[in-house]
Short mmCIF file of C-alpha atoms in Angstrom, two decimals:
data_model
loop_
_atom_site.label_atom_id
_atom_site.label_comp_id
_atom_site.label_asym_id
_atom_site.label_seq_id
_atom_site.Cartn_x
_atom_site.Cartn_y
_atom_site.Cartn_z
CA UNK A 1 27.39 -3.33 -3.57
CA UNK A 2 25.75 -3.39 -0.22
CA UNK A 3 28.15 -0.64 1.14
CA UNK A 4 27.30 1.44 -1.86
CA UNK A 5 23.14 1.05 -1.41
CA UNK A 6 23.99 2.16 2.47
CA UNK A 7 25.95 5.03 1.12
CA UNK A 8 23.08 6.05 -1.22
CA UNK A 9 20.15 5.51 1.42
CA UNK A 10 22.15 7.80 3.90
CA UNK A 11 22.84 10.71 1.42
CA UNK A 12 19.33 10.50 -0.67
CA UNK A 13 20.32 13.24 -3.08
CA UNK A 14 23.42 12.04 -4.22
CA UNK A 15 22.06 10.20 -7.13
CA UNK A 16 20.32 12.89 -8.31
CA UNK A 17 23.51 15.06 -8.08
CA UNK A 18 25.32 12.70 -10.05
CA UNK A 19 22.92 12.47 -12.77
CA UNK A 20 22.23 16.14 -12.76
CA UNK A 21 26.55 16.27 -13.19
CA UNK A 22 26.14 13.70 -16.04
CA UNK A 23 23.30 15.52 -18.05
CA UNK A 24 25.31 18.73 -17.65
CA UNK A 25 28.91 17.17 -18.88
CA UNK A 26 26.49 15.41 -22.24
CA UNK A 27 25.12 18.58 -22.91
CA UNK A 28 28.62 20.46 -22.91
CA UNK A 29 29.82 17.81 -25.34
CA UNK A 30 27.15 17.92 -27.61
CA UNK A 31 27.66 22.35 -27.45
CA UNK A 32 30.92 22.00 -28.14
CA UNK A 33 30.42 19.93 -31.15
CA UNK A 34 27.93 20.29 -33.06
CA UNK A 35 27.45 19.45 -37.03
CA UNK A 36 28.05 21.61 -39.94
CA UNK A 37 26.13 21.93 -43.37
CA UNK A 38 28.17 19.97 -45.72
CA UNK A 39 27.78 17.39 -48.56
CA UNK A 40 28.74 13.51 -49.03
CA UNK A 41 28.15 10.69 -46.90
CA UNK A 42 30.26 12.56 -44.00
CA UNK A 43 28.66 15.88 -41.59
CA UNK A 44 31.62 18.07 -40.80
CA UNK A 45 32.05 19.03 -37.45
CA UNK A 46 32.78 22.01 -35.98
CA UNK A 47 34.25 22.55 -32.46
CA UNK A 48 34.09 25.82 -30.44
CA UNK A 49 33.10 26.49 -26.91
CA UNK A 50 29.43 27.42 -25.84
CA UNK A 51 28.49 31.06 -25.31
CA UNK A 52 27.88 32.50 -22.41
CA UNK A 53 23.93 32.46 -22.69
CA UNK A 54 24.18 28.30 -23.47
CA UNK A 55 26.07 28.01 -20.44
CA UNK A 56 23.66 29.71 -18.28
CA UNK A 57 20.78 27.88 -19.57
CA UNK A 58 22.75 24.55 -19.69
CA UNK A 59 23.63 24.83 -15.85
CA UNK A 60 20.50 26.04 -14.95
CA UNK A 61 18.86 23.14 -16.89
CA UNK A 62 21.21 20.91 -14.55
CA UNK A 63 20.47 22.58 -11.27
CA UNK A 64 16.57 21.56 -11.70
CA UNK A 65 17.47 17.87 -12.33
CA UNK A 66 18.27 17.66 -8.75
CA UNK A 67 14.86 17.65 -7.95
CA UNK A 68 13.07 15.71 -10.56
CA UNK A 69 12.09 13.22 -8.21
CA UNK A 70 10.55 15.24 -5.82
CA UNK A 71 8.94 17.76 -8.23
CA UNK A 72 8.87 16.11 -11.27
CA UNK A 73 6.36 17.87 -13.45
CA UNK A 74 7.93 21.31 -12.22
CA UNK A 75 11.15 20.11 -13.28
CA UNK A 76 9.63 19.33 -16.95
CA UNK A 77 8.18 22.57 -17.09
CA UNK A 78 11.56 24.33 -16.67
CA UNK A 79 13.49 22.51 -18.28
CA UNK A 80 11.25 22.86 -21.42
CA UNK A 81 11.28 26.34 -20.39
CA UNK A 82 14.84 26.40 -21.06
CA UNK A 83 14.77 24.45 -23.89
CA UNK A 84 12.20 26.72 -25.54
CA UNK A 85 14.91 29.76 -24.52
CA UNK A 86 17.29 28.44 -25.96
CA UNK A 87 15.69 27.93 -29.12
CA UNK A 88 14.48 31.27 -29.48
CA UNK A 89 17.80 33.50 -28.19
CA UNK A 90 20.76 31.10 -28.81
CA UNK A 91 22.31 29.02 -31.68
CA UNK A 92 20.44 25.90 -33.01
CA UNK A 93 22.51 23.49 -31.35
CA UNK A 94 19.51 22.61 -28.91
CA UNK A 95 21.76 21.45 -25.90
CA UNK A 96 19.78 21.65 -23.42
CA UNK A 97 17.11 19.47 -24.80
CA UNK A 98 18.84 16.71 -22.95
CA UNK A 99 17.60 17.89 -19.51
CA UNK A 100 13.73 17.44 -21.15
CA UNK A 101 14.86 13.38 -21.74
CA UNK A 102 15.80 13.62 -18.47
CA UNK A 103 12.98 14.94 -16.63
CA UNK A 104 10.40 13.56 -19.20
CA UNK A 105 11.80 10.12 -18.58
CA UNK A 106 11.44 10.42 -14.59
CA UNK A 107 7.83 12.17 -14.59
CA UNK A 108 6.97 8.76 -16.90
CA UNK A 109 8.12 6.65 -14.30
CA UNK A 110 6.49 7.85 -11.50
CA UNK A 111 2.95 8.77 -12.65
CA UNK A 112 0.25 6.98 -14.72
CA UNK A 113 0.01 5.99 -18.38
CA UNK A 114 -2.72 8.30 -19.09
CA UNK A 115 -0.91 11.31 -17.39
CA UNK A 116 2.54 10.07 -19.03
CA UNK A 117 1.22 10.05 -22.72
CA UNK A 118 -0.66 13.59 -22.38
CA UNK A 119 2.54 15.29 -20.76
CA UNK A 120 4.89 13.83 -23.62
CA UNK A 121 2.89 14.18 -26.26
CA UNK A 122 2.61 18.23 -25.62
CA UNK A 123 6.00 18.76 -24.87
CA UNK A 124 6.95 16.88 -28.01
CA UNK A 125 4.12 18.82 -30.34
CA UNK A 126 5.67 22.27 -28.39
CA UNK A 127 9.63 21.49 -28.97
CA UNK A 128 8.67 20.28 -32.02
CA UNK A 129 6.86 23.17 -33.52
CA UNK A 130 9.53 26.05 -32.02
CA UNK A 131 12.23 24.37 -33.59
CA UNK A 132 10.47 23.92 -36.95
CA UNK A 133 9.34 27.77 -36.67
CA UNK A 134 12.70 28.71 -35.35
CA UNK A 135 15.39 26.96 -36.88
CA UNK A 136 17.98 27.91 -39.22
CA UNK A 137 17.52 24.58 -41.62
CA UNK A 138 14.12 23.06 -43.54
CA UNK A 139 10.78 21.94 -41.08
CA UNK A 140 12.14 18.22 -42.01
CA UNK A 141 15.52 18.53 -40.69
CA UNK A 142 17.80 16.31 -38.86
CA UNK A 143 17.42 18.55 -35.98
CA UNK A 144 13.74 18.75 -35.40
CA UNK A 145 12.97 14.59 -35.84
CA UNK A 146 15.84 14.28 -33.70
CA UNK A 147 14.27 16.51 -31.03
CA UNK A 148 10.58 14.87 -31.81
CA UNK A 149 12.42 11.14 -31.54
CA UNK A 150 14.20 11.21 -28.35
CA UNK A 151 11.00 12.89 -26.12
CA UNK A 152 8.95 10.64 -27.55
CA UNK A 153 11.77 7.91 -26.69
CA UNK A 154 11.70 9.31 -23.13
CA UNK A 155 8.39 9.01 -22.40
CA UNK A 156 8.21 5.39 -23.70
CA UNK A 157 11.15 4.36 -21.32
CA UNK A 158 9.68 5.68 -18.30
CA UNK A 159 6.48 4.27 -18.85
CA UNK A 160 7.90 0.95 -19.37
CA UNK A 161 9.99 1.28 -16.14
CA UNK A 162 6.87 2.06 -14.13
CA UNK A 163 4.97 -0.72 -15.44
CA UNK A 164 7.70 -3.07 -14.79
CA UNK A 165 8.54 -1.68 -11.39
CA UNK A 166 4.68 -2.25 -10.64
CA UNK A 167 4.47 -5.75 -12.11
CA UNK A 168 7.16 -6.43 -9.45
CA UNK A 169 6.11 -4.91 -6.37
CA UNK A 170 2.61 -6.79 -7.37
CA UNK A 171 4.36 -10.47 -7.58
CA UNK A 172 5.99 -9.35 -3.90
CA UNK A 173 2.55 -8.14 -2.63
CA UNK A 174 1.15 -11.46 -3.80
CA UNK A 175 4.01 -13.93 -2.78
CA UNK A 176 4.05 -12.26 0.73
CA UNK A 177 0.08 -12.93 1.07
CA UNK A 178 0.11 -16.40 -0.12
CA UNK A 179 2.73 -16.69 2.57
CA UNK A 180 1.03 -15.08 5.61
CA UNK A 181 -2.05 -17.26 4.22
CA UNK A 182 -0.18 -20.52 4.45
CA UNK A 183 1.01 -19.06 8.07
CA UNK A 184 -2.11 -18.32 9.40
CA UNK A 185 -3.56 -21.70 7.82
CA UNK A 186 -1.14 -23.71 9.47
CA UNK A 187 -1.61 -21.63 12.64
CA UNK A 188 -5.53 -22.21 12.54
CA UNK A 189 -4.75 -25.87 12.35
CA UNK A 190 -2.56 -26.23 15.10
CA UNK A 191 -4.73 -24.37 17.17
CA UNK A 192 -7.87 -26.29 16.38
CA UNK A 193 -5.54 -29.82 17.23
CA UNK A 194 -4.06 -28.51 20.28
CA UNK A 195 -7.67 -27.79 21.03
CA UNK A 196 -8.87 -30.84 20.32
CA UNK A 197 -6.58 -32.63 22.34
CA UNK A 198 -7.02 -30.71 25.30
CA UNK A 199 -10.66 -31.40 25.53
CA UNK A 200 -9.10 -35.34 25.22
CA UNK A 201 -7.07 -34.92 28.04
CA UNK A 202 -9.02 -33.23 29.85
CA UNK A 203 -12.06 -35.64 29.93
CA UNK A 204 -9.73 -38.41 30.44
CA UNK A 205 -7.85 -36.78 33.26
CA UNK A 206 -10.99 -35.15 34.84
CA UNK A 207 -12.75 -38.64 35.33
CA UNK A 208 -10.51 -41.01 36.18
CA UNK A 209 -9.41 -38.79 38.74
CA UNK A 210 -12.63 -37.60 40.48
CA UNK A 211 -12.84 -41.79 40.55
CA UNK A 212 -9.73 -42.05 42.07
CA UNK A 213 -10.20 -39.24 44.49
CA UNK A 214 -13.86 -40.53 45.39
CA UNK A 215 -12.58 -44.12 46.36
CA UNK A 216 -9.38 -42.98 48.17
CA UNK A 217 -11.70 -41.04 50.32
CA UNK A 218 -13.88 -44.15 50.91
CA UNK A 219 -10.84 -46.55 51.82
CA UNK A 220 -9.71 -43.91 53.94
CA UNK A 221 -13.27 -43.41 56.02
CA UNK A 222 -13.85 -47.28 56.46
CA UNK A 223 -9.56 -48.12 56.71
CA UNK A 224 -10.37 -49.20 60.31
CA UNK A 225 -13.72 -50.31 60.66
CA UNK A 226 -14.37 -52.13 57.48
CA UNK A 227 -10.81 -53.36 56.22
CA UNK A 228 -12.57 -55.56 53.09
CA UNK A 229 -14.38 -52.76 51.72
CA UNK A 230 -11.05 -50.23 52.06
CA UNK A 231 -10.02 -52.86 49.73
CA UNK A 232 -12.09 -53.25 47.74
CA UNK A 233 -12.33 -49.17 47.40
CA UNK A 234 -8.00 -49.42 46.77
CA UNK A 235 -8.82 -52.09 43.50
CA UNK A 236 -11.26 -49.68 42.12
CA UNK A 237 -8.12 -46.77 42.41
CA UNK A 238 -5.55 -48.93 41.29
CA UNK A 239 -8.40 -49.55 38.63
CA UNK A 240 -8.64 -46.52 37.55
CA UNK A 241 -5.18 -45.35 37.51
CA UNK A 242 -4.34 -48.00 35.04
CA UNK A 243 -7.06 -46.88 32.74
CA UNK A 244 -6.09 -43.19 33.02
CA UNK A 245 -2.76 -44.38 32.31
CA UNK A 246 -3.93 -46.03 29.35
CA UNK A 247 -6.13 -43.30 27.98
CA UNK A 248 -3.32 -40.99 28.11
CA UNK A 249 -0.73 -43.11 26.40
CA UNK A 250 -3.42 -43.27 23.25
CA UNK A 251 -3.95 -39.72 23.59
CA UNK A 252 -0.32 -39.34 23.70
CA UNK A 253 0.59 -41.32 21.30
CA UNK A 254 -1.41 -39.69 18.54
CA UNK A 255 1.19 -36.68 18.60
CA UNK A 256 4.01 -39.42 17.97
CA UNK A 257 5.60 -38.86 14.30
CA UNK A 258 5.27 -41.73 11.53
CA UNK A 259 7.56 -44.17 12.85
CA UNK A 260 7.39 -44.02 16.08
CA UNK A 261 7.24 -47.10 18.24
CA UNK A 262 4.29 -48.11 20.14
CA UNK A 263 1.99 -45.96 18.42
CA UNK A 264 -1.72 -46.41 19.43
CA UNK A 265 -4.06 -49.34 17.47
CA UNK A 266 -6.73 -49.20 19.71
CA UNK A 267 -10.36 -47.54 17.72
CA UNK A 268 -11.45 -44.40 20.18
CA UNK A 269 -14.01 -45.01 22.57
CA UNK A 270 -17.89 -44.63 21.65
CA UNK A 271 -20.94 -45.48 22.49
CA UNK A 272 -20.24 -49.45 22.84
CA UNK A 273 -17.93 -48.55 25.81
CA UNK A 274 -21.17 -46.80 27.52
CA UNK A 275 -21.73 -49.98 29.83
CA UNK A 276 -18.64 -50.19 31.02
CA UNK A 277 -18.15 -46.04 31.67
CA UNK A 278 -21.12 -46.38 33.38
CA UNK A 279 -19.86 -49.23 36.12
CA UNK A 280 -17.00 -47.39 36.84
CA UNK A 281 -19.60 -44.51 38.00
CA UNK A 282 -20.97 -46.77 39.89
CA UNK A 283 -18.66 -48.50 41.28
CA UNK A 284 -17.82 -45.77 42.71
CA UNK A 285 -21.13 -45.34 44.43
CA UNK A 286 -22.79 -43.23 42.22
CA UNK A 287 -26.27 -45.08 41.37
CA UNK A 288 -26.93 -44.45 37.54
CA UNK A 289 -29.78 -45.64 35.41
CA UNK A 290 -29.09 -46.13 31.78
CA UNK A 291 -31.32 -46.21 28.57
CA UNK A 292 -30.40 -46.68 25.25
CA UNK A 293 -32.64 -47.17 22.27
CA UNK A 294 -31.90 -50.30 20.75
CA UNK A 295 -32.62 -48.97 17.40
CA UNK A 296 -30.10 -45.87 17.43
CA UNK A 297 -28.20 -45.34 14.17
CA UNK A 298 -25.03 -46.39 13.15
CA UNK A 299 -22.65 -43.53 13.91
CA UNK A 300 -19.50 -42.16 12.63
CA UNK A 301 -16.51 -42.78 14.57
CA UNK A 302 -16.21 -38.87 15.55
CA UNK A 303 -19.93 -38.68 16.33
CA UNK A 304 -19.63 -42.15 18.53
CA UNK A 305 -16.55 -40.16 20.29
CA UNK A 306 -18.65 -37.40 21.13
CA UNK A 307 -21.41 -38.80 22.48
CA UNK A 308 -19.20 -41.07 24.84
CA UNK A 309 -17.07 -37.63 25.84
CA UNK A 310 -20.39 -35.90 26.77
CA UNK A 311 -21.63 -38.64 29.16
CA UNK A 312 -18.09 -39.12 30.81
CA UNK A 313 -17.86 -35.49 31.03
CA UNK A 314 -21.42 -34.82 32.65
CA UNK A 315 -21.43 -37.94 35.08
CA UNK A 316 -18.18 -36.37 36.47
CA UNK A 317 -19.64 -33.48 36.66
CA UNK A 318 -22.58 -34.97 38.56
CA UNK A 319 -19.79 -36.76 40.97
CA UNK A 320 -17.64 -34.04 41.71
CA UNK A 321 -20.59 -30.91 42.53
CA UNK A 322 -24.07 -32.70 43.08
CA UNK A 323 -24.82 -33.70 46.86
CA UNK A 324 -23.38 -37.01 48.14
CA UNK A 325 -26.39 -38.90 47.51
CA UNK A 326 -27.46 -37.74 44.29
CA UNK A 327 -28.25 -39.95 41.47
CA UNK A 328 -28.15 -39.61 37.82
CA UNK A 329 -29.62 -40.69 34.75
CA UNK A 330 -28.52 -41.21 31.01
CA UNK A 331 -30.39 -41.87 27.82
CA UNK A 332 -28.96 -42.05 24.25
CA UNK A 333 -31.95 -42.01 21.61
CA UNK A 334 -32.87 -41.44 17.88
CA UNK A 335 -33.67 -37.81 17.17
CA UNK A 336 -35.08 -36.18 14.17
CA UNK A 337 -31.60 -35.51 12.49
CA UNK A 338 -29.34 -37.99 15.02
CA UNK A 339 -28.85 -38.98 18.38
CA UNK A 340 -30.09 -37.23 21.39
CA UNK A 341 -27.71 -37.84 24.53
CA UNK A 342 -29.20 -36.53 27.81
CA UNK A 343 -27.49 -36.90 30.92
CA UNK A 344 -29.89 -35.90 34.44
CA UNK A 345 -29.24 -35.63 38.11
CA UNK A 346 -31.47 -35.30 40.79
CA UNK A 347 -29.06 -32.60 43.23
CA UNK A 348 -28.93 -34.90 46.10
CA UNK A 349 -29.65 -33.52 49.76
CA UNK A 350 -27.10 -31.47 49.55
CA UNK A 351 -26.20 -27.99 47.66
CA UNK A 352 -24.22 -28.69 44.66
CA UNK A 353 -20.68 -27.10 44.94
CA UNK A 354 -19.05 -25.05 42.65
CA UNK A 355 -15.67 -25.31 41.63
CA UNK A 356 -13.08 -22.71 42.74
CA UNK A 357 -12.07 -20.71 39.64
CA UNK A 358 -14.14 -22.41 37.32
CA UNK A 359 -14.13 -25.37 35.28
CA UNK A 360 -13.35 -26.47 30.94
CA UNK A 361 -15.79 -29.03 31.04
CA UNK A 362 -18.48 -27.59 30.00
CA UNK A 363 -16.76 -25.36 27.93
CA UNK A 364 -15.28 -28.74 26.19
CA UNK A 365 -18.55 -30.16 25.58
CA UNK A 366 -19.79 -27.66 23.84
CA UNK A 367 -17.16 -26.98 21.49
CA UNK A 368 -16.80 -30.57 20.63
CA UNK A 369 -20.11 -30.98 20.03
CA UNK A 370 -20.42 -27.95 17.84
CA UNK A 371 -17.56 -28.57 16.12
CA UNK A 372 -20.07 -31.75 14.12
CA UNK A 373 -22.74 -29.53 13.81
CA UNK A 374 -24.84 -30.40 16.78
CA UNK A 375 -25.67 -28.08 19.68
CA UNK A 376 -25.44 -29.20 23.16
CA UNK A 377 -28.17 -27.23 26.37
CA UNK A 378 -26.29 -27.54 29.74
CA UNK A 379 -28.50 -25.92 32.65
CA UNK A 380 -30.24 -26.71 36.30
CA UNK A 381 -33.31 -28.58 36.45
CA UNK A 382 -36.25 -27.01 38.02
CA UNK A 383 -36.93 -28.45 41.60
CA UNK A 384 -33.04 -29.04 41.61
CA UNK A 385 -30.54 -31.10 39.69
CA UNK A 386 -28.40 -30.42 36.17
CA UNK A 387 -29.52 -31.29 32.72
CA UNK A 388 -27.28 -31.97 30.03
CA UNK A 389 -28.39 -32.25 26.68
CA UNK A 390 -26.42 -32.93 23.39
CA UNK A 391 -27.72 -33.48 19.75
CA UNK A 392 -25.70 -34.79 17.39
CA UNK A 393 -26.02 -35.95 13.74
CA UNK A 394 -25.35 -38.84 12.36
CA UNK A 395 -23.31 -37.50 9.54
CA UNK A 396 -21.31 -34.52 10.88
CA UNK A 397 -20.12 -32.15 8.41
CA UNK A 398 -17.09 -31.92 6.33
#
């Protein structure tokens, strides 16, 4: 089967040869016998070879059926041509009416309903009416419904083929969207949680290493001179190592499948964890004042996650770029539709640095905090400093 549809795709015009052979061998049969006036439940037959003019019209009538499909309604019109020759300068056998069915039949499938019905109802009425003005018999022969039944049977099948042949090709078309849809669904997905847990690892990585970094550089300086507070400097690494560690194994561990061992039980940081985010800042020698309202609201676990993400984000920021002495400031209060977290710096002495190549922080910040429907201002401070400002609200949307 598959070698004959590669056979047929290569040579394109064989089909239409073979039904073209096909129409022309049916039509010889039917010239060669064809019946005879008679009476009783039995037609005689007779049986004698077409003449010369049936030939020439039959094989003509064949020839054009080798290009019904690319010229269909040309095809019709000669073939009824034909038809309507043979009618009027040959026998009544009608022969070559079989190259209409043909061609009607093909036309119906590969046009519209409209355009189907008008074509076979005219060639029908014109057939029709030659061979009732024409023939040898009565207007209500054999012959003449004959003729008028198998165009109109013609027409019917090839409509019925191109509505079926469209009802399929429609299921396809729809079955092949619904698939890309599910495709580019799941894709969208996976792209917003890879997303998301970028931003995850990236907070967690980007401050517990600007800690780290900050303190090895301190033991480091006073190593020699002050041994107690190179220490004390290595504790607050080792420190902070363990909890990157630890934030990175939860982070981890939520891409683990169901039943996986070890998977994380621990709730996501928020905004009770602010105290303690805060000492490690400064700890690590970065003085920061903190104010929170003692009447915030309530907030959603996402919302809490945010917030925290925003202040961890910014104080690193204010770590790694501001001058060496510069000190920052955080306040988390009630805002008209939520929380307002703002997160200041004062510059330092120094000029704040700029990372080489650019950072994701801020980048991070703000599509996290968009991403609940809250919008987020990072930008310098006039006289000097940074300002970052998220508001978030309490109920983030679905």
């Amino acid at each position: 089967m598959t070698r004959a549809c590669c056979w047929s795709r290569a040579h394109p015009t064989a089909p239409d040869v073979a039904i073209a052979l096909a129409a022309l061998l049916c039509m010889f049969v039917t010239a060669f016998a064809h019946p005879h006036g008679g009476r009783g439940f039995t037609t005689p037959i007779d049986v004698h070879p077409p003449g010369p003019l049936s030939t020439v019209l039959m094989t003509l009538a064949a020839a054009a059926l080798v290009l019904r499909r690319h010229h269909p309604r040309s095809v019709l019109f000669v073939t009824v041509g034909l038809t309507v020759a043979e009618l009027v300068l040959g026998p009544a056998t009608e022969p070559v009416v079989f190259s209409v069915v043909v061609a009607l039949f093909t036309l119906a499938a590969h046009t519209d309903r409209p355009t189907t019905w008008r074509v076979g109802l005219l060639t029908m009425a014109v057939l029709t009416a030659v061979a009732m003005a024409l023939g040898t018999g009565p207007w209500y022969s054999q012959q003449n419904l004959g003729l008028f039944a198998w165009t109109g049977m013609a027409a019917a099948a090839g409509d019925a083929v191109r509505s079926r042949r469209a009802f399929i090709d429609a299921m396809r078309e729809r079955a092949e969207r619904a698939e890309r849809t599910r495709e580019e669904e799941a894709g969208r997905r996976v792209a917003e949680e890879r997303l998301r847990i970028a931003r995850d690892l990236h907070d967690v990585v980007a401050h517990h290493i600007a800690l780290v970094n900050v303190q090895a550089g301190v033991a480091a300086h006073v190593m020699d001179k002050r041994p107690d507070q190179a220490k004390e400097a290595l504790a607050h690494v080792r420190e902070a190592s363990r909890s990157a560690i630890d934030e990175l194994r939860a982070t981890v561990g939520l891409l683990r499948q169901t039943g996986d061992p070890e998977a994380p039980t621990e709730p996501a940081p928020g905004l009770a964890q602010l105290d303690a985010l805060v000492d490690t800042f400064r700890s690590a020698g970065l003085p920061v004042r903190c104010l929170v309202e003692d009447e915030a609201p309530r907030l959603p676990a996402a919302v809490g996650l945010a917030a925290y993400r925003v202040v961890q984000e910014a104080l690193t920021n204010v770590r790694k770029h501001a001058g060496a002495d510069a000190k920052a400031e955080v306040s988390v209060v009630r805002a008209a539709t939520g929380i307002e977290v703002t997160v200041l710096d004062d510059g330092g002495s120094g000029p704040r640095e700029v990372a080489p190549g650019g950072g994701h922080g801020l980048l991070g910040m703000r599509e996290r905090v968009t991403a609940l429907g809250g919008s987020l201002v990072a930008e310098p401070r006039y006289g000097g400093g940074f300002r970052v400002q998220a508001i978030l609200p309490v109920q983030p949307p679905r």
